[in-house]
Short mmCIF file of C-alpha atoms and ligand atoms in Angstrom, two decimals:
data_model
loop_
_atom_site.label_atom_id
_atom_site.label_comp_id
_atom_site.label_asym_id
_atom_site.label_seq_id
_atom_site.Cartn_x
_atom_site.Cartn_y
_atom_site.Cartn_z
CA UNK A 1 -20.17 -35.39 -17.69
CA UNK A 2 -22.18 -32.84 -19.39
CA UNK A 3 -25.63 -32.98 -17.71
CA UNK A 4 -26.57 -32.63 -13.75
CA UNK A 5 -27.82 -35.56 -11.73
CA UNK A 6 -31.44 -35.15 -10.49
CA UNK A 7 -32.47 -32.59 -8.73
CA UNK A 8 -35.20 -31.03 -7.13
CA UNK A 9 -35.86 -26.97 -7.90
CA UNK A 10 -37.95 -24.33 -4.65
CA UNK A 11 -37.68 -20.83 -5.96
CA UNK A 12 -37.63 -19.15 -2.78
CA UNK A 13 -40.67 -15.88 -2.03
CA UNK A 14 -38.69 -14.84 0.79
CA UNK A 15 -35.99 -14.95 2.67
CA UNK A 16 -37.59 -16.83 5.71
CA UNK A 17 -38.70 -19.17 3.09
CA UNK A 18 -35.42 -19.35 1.85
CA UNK A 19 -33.73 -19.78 4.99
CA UNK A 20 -36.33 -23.12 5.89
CA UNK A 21 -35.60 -24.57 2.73
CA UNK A 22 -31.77 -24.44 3.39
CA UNK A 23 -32.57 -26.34 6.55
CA UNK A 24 -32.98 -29.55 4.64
CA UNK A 25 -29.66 -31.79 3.70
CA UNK A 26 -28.03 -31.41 0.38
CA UNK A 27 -29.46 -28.21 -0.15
CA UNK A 28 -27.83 -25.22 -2.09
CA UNK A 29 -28.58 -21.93 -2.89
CA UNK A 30 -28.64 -20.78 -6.55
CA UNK A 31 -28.31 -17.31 -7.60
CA UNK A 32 -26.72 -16.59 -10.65
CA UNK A 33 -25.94 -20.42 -11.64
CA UNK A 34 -22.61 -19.05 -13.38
CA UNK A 35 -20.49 -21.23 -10.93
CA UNK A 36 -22.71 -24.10 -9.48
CA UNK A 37 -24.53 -24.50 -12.68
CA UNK A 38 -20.84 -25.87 -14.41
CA UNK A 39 -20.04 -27.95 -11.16
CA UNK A 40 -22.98 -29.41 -11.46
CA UNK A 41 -22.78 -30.44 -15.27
CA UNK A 42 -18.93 -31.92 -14.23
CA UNK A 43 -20.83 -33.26 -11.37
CA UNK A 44 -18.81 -32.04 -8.51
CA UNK A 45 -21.60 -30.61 -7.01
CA UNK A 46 -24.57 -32.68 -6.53
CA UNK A 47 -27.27 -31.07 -4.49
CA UNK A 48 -30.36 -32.92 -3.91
CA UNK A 49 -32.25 -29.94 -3.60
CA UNK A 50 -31.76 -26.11 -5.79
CA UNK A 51 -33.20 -23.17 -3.77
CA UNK A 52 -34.13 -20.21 -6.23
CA UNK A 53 -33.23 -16.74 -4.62
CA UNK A 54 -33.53 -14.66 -8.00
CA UNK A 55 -36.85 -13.63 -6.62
CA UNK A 56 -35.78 -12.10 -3.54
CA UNK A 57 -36.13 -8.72 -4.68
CA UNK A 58 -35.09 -7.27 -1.08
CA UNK A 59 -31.52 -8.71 -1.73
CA UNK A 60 -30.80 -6.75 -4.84
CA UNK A 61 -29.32 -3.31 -3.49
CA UNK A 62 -26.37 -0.97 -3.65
CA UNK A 63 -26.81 1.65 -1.26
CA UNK A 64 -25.18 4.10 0.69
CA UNK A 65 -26.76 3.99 4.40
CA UNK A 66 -25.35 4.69 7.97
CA UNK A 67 -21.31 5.94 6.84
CA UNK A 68 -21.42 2.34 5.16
CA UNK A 69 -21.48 1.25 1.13
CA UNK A 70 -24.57 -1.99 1.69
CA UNK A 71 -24.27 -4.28 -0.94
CA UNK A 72 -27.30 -7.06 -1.13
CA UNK A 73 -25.93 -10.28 -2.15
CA UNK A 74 -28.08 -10.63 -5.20
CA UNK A 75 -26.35 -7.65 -6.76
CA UNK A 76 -25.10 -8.06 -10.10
CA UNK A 77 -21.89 -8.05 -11.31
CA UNK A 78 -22.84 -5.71 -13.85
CA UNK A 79 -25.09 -3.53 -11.11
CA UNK A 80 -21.96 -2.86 -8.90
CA UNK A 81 -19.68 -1.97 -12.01
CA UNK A 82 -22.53 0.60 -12.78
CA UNK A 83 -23.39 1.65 -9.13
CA UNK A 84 -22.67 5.92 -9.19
CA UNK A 85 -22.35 5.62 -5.28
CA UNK A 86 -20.41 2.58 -5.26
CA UNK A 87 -18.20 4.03 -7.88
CA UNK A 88 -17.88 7.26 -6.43
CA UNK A 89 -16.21 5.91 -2.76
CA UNK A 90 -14.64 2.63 -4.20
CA UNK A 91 -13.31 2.86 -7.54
CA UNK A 92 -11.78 -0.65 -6.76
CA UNK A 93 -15.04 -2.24 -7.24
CA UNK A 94 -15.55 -0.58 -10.47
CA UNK A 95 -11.85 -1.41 -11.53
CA UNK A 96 -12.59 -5.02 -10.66
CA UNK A 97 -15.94 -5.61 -12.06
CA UNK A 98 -14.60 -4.41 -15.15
CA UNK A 99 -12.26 -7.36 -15.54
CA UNK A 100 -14.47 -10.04 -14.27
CA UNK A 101 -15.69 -12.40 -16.77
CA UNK A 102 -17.54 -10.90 -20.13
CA UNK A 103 -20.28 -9.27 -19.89
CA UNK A 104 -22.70 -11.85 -20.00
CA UNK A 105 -21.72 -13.54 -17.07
CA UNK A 106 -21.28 -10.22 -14.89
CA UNK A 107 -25.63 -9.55 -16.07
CA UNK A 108 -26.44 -13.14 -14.25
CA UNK A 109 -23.66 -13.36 -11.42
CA UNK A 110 -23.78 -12.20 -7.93
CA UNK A 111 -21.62 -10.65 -5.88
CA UNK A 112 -22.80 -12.90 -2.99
CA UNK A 113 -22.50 -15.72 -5.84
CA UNK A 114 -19.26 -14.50 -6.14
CA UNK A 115 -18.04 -14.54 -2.25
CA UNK A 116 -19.69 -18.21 -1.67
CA UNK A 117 -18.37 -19.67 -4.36
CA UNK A 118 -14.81 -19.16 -2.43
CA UNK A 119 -12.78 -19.04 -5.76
CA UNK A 120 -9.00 -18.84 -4.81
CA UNK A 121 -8.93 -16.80 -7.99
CA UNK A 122 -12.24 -14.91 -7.01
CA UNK A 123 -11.67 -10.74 -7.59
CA UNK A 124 -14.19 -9.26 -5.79
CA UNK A 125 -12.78 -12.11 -2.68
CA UNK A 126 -9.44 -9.71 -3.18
CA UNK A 127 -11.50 -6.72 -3.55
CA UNK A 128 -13.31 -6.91 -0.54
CA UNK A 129 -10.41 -7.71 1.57
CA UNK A 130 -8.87 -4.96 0.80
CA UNK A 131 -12.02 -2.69 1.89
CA UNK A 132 -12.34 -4.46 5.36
CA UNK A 133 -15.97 -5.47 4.53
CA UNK A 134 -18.36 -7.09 6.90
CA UNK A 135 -21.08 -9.87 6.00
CA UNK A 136 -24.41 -10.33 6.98
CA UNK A 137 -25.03 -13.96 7.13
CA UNK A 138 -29.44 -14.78 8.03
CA UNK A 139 -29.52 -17.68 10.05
CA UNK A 140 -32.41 -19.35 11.60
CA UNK A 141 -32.38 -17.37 14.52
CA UNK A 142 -31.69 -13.99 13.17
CA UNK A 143 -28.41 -12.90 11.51
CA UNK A 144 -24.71 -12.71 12.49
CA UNK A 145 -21.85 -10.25 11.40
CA UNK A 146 -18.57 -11.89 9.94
CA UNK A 147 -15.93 -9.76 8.97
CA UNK A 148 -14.89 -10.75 5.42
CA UNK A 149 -11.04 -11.49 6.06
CA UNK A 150 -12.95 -14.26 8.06
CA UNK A 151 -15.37 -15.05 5.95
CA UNK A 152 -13.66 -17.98 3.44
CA UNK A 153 -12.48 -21.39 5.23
CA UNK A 154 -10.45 -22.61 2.15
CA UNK A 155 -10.51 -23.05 -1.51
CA UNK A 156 -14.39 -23.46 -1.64
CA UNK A 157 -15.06 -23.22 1.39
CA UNK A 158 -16.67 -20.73 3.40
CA UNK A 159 -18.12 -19.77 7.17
CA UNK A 160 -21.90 -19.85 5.62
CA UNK A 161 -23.26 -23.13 7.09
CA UNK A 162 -26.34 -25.31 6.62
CA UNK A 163 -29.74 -23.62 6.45
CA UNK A 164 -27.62 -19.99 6.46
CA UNK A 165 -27.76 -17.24 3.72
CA UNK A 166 -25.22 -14.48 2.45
CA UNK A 167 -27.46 -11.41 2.89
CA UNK A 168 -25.10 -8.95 2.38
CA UNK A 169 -21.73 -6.98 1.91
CA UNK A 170 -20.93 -3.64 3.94
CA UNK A 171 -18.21 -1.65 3.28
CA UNK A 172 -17.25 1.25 5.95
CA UNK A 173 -16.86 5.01 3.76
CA UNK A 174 -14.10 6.79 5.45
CA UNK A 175 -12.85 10.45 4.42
CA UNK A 176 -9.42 10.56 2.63
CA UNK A 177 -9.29 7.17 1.40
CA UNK A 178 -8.34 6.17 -1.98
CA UNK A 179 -8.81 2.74 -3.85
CA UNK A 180 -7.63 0.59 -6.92
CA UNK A 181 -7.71 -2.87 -8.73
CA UNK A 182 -4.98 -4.49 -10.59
CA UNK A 183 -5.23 -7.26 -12.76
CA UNK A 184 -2.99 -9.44 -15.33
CA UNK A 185 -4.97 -12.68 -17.39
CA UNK A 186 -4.02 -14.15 -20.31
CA UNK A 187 -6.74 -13.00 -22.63
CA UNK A 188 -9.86 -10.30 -21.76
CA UNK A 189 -12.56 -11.71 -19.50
CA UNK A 190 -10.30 -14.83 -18.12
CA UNK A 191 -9.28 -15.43 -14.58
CA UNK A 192 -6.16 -13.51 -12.82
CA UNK A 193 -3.13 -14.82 -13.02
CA UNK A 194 -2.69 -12.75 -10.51
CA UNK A 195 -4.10 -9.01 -8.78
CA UNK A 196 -3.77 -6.97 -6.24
CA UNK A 197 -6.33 -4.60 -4.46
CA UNK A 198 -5.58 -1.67 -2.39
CA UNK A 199 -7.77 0.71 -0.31
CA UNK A 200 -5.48 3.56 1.15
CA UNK A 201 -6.80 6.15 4.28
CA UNK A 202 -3.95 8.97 3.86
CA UNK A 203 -3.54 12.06 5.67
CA UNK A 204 -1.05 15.07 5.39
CA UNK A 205 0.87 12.71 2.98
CA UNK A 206 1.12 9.44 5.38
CA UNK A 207 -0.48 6.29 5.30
CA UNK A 208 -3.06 6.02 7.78
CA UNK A 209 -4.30 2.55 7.20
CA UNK A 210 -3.99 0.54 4.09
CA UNK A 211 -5.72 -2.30 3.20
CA UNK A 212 -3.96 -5.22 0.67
CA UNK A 213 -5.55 -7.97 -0.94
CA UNK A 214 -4.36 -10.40 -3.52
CA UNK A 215 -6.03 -13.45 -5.27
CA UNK A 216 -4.66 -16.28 -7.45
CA UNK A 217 -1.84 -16.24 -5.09
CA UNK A 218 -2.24 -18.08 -2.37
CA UNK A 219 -2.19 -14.93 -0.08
CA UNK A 220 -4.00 -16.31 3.15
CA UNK A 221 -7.47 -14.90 3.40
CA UNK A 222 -7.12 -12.87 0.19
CA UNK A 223 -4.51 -10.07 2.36
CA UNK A 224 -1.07 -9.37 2.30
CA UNK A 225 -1.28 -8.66 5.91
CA UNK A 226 2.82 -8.23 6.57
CA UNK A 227 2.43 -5.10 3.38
CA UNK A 228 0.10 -3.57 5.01
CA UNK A 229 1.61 -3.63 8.67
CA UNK A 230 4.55 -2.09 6.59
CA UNK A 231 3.03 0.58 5.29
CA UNK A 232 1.35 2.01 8.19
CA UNK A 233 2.58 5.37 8.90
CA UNK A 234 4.83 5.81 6.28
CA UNK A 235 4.93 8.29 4.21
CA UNK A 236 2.69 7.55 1.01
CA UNK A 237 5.31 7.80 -1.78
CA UNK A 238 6.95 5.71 -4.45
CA UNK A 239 9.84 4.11 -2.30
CA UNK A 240 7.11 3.29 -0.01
CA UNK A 241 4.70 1.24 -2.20
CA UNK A 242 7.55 0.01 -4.32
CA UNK A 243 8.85 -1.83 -0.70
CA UNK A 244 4.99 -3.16 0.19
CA UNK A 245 4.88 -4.78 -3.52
CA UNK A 246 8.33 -6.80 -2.78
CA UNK A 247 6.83 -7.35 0.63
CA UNK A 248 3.66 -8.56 -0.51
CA UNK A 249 5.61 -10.38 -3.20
CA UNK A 250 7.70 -12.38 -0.12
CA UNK A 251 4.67 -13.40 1.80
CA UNK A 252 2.12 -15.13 -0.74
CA UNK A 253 2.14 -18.17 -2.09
CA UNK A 254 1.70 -18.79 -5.24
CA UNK A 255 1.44 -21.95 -7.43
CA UNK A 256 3.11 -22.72 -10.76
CA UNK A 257 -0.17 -23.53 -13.26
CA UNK A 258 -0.97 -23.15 -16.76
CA UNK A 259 -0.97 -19.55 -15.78
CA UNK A 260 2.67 -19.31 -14.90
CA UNK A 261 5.36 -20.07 -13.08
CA UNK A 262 5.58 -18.88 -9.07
CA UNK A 263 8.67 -16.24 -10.06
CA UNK A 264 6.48 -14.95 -12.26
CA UNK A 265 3.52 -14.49 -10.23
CA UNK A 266 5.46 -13.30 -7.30
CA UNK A 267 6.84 -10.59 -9.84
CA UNK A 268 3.30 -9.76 -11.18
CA UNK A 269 2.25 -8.97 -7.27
CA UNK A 270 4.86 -6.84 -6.37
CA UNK A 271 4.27 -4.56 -9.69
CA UNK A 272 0.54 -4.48 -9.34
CA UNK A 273 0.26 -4.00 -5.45
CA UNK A 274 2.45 -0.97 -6.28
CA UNK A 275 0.49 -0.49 -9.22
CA UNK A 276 -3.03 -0.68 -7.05
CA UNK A 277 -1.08 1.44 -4.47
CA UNK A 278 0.28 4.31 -6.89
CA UNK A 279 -3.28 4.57 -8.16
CA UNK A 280 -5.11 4.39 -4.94
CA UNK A 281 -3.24 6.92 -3.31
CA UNK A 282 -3.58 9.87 -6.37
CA UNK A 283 -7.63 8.94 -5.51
CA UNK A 284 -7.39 9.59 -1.94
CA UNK A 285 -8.71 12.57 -1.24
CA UNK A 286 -11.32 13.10 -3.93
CA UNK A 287 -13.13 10.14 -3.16
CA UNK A 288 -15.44 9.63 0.43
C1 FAD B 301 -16.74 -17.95 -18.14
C2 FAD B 301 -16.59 -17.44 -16.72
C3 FAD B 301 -15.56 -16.55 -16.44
C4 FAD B 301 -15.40 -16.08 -15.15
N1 FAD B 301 -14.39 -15.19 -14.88
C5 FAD B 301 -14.25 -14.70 -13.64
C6 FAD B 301 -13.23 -13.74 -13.33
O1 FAD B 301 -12.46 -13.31 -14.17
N2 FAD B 301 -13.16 -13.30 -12.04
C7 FAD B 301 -14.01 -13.71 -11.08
O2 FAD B 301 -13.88 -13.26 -9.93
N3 FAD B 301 -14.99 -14.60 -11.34
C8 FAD B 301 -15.14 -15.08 -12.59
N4 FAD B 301 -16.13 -15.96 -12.86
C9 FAD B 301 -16.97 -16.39 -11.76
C10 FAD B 301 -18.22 -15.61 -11.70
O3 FAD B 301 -17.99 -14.31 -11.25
C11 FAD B 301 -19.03 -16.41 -10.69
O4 FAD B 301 -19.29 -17.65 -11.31
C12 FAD B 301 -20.31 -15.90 -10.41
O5 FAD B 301 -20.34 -14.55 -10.15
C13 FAD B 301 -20.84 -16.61 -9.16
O6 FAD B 301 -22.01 -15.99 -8.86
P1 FAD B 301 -23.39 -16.71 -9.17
O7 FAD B 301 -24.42 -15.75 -8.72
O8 FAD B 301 -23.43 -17.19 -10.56
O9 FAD B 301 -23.27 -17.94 -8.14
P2 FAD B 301 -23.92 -19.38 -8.23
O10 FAD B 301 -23.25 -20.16 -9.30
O11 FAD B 301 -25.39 -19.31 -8.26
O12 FAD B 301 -23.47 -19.94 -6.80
C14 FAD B 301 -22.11 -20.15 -6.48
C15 FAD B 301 -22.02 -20.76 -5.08
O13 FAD B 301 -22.43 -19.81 -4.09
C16 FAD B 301 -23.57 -20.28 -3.38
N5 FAD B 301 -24.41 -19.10 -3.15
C17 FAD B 301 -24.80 -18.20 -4.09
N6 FAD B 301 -25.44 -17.18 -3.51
C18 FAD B 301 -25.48 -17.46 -2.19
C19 FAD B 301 -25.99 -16.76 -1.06
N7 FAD B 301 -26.60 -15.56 -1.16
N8 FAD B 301 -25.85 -17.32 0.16
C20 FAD B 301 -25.24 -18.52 0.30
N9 FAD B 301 -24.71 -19.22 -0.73
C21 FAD B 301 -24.82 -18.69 -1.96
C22 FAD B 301 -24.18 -21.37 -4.23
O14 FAD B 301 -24.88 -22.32 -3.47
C23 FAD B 301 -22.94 -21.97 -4.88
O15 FAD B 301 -22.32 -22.84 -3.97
C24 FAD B 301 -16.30 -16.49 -14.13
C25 FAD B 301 -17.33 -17.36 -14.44
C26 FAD B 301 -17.48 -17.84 -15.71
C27 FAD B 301 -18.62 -18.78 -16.00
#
């Protein structure tokens, strides 16, 4: 199947408008069309109804406000990867947009795209794990908080329910912390076969918090939670985040694909989450 069933096309003028189109059955949200768009075609999607939110101006933001990095969910790919302030507290975002898709999918696709979609391969998914973000969800009757290790259900699945709308990603800035993305695919611009992000709080030269998170792996809510229990407290050296990567290599669970065998994968995590960690921790300090 190459061409969508029929369907019916709102483009939203606000998000209230948005938000009482959603109400109706079969409904879905399109943004940058980079991953419904496809399902569609190979018709495992099949919305009766395609609400429009490229016009919601008041979604498209990267900002630093309040001790938090706000990210609308109608941000680009390609506005995060050039976001200065963004940049400047979490390199990991920069490191991942880099390797997401080309370029011409990272001008169209949102990060909130991105996040619903509930890719177990997603980066940004990883990314924000690793940054403890929090999502603003607009419901009917106002808005509710979700922190993102909550946020996806399953494999496509996530906590955003009928008539509901990703609004937006925040990201708490703390002092002294660090960050990093690590990625292996088999050519530029594909999928991971595996990566690891890490966002590192250290102080006088020990791990104060450290957050892990893995995709294409199978890693339960994008973390490798048992890692980062590990490495809190510890002094933030090489023997240290060489031990996280085997631990983090123990606990996911990765599936042999035309990506790889599981050996393989499980090797590729425990090199990049000390990869992600080495890197992260020679930024802590200069960034926040
Ligand atoms: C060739 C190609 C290569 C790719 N490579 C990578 C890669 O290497 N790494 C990676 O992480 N991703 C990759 N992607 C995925 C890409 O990043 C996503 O397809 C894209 O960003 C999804 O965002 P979108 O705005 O296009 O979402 P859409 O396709 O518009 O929507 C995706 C889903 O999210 C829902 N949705 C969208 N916005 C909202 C919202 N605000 N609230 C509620 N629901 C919403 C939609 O209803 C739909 O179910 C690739 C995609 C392509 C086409």
């Amino acid at each position: 199947m190459q061409v969508p069933s029929h369907v019916e096309y709102e483009r939203a003028t606000s998000v209230e408008h948005a938000l009482s189109l959603l109400s109706r059955p079969e409904t879905r949200v399109v943004a940058g069309g980079h991953s419904l768009i496809p399902m569609m075609k190979l018709r495992l999607a099949q919305p009766e109804l395609l609400v429009d939110i490229n016009g919601l101006a008041e979604l498209a933001f990267i900002k630093l406000d309040g001790g938090q990095l706000r990210i609308g969910a109608l941000a680009r790919h390609a506005d995060l990867l050039d976001s200065a302030v963004a940049g400047q507290h979490f390199p990991i975002f920069r490191d991942a947009e880099r390797v997401v898709a080309d370029p011409i999918v990272r001008l169209w696709g949102t990060v909130g795209g991105s996040l619903c979609q509930a890719d177990p391969s997603e980066d940004l998914s990883a990314a924000f794990a690793a940054a403890r973000a929090t999502v603003v969800i607009k419901t009917p009757d106002g808005e509710r908080t979700v922190p993102v290790r909550e946020f996806h259900l399953g494999p496509y699945e996530t906590v955003v329910g009928r008539g509901e709308l990703l609004a937006e990603i925040r990201v708490p800035v703390r002092p002294g912390t660090g960050s990093a993305y690590e990625k292996v695919s088999r050519r530029v611009g594909d999928w991971s076969v595996a990566a690891a992000g890490v966002v590192l709080s250290v102080g006088d030269g020990v791990i104060r918090e450290a957050g892990i998170g893995l995709t294409a792996v199978g890693a339960e809510h994008f973390v490798a939670a048992e890692a980062e229990d590990f490495l809190r407290g510890r002094a933030a050296d090489e023997e240290s985040f060489a031990a996280a990567g085997a631990i983090a290599a123990g606990h996911c669970d990765p599936v042999a694909d035309q990506r790889g065998p599981e050996d393989f994968k499980r090797h590729l995590v425990a090199e990049l989450t000390t990869r992600a960690l080495r890197r992260a921790a020679g930024r802590a300090g200069s960034a926040g």
